[in-house]
Amino acid sequence: MARLVLIDKKNRVCGDTAAFSPRCSYAWAYASTCCKPDIKGLAPIAARLLDESLGKTCRAYKFSTFESNGGSDGYFVFDCDCYQAAPADLGDPAATAAVMMSCLYVGYVRRDH
């Protein structure tokens, strides 16, 4: 199963799919186990599930390989399949540094409110 870590613009780990996959939704289970993991499709789903778990709602999520607008609201996405540590400790600066150095940056999910 694919593992993605989402980091906000304040450089805080906001979500790790390793932490919410046990209580995952059908959308996450289906998207992350289909043939070849599709990061472009998985990242918006991960962002939506994270926001829903925090009680936030957004109109739409859009994935791009880079942050297209400096003022946009969203998450930097890291592919951490190779990262064997436990789920990242949310908000811990050391966890953010570990993810940024050990995982592959794959893109940005913009949230449209």
C-alpha positions as MATLAB code, in Angstrom:
seq = 'MARLVLIDKKNRVCGDTAAFSPRCSYAWAYASTCCKPDIKGLAPIAARLLDESLGKTCRAYKFSTFESNGGSDGYFVFDCDCYQAAPADLGDPAATAAVMMSCLYVGYVRRDH';
ca = [
       0.000    0.000    0.000;
       1.311    3.455   -0.867;
       2.422    5.755    1.935;
       2.149    9.516    1.555;
       3.078   12.214    4.045;
       1.477   15.658    3.765;
       3.336   18.748    4.976;
       1.729   22.178    5.198;
       3.267   25.511    4.250;
       4.461   26.049    7.823;
       6.662   22.948    7.372;
       4.642   20.809    9.772;
       3.728   17.203    9.116;
      -0.060   17.301    8.926;
      -0.841   13.772    7.875;
       0.713   10.408    7.233;
      -1.335    7.800    5.415;
       0.396    5.135    7.528;
      -1.539    6.574   10.477;
      -4.977    6.703    8.895;
      -4.881    3.657    6.639;
      -6.249    1.262    9.338;
      -9.417    3.336    9.489;
      -9.281    4.066    5.787;
     -12.210    4.744    3.582;
     -13.180    2.679    0.582;
     -11.705    5.400   -1.659;
      -8.252    5.145   -0.032;
      -8.250    1.341    0.037;
      -9.281    1.118   -3.615;
      -6.944    3.841   -4.874;
      -3.878    2.615   -3.005;
      -4.178   -1.061   -3.921;
      -5.080   -0.823   -7.608;
      -2.281   -2.204   -9.773;
       0.375    0.520   -9.861;
      -0.114    3.256   -7.235;
      -1.067    6.504   -8.935;
       0.346    9.363   -6.864;
      -1.554   11.899   -8.954;
      -4.809   10.240   -7.897;
      -3.797    9.255   -4.369;
      -2.548   12.660   -3.177;
      -5.918   14.480   -3.457;
      -7.667   11.556   -1.743;
      -5.146   11.649    1.113;
      -5.614   15.420    1.482;
      -9.405   15.070    1.523;
      -9.306   12.275    4.127;
      -6.926   14.305    6.279;
      -9.155   17.379    6.100;
     -12.275   15.335    6.851;
     -10.583   13.829    9.920;
      -9.891   17.399   11.119;
     -13.459   18.536   10.425;
     -12.459   20.719    7.475;
     -14.265   20.809    4.156;
     -12.961   21.990    0.820;
     -14.636   22.408   -2.518;
     -11.922   20.723   -4.582;
      -8.390   19.355   -4.472;
      -5.968   19.633   -7.344;
      -2.605   17.875   -7.656;
       0.368   19.331   -9.515;
       4.039   18.438   -9.562;
       4.904   21.856   -8.129;
       3.228   24.587   -6.130;
       1.635   26.741   -8.802;
       0.638   29.721   -6.650;
       2.672   31.021   -3.724;
      -0.479   32.128   -1.917;
      -2.450   28.914   -2.333;
      -3.613   26.727    0.526;
      -2.535   23.103    0.411;
      -0.023   20.389    1.200;
       3.395   19.354   -0.063;
       3.263   15.618   -0.794;
       6.076   13.150   -0.146;
       6.123    9.501   -1.260;
       7.451    7.597    1.751;
       7.134    3.970    0.629;
      10.838    3.477    1.350;
      10.644    5.194    4.757;
      10.304    2.428    7.351;
       9.698    4.541   10.446;
       6.482    4.638   12.410;
       3.878    7.195   11.346;
       5.325   10.682   11.524;
       4.708   12.600   14.737;
       2.450   15.453   13.708;
       3.944   18.880   14.195;
       7.376   17.592   15.290;
      10.160   19.524   13.491;
      12.405   16.452   13.612;
       9.713   14.399   11.826;
       9.425   17.057    9.132;
      13.184   17.044    8.585;
      13.264   13.235    8.462;
      10.491   13.105    5.866;
      12.076   15.823    3.723;
      15.446   14.055    3.750;
      14.275   10.429    3.503;
      11.265   10.598    1.197;
      10.659   11.621   -2.388;
       8.883   14.936   -3.019;
       6.180   14.190   -5.600;
       4.029   17.304   -5.750;
       1.571   19.687   -4.206;
      -2.160   19.391   -3.504;
      -3.965   22.728   -3.688;
      -7.170   23.097   -1.717;
      -9.922   25.283   -3.148;
     -12.345   26.532   -0.499;
];
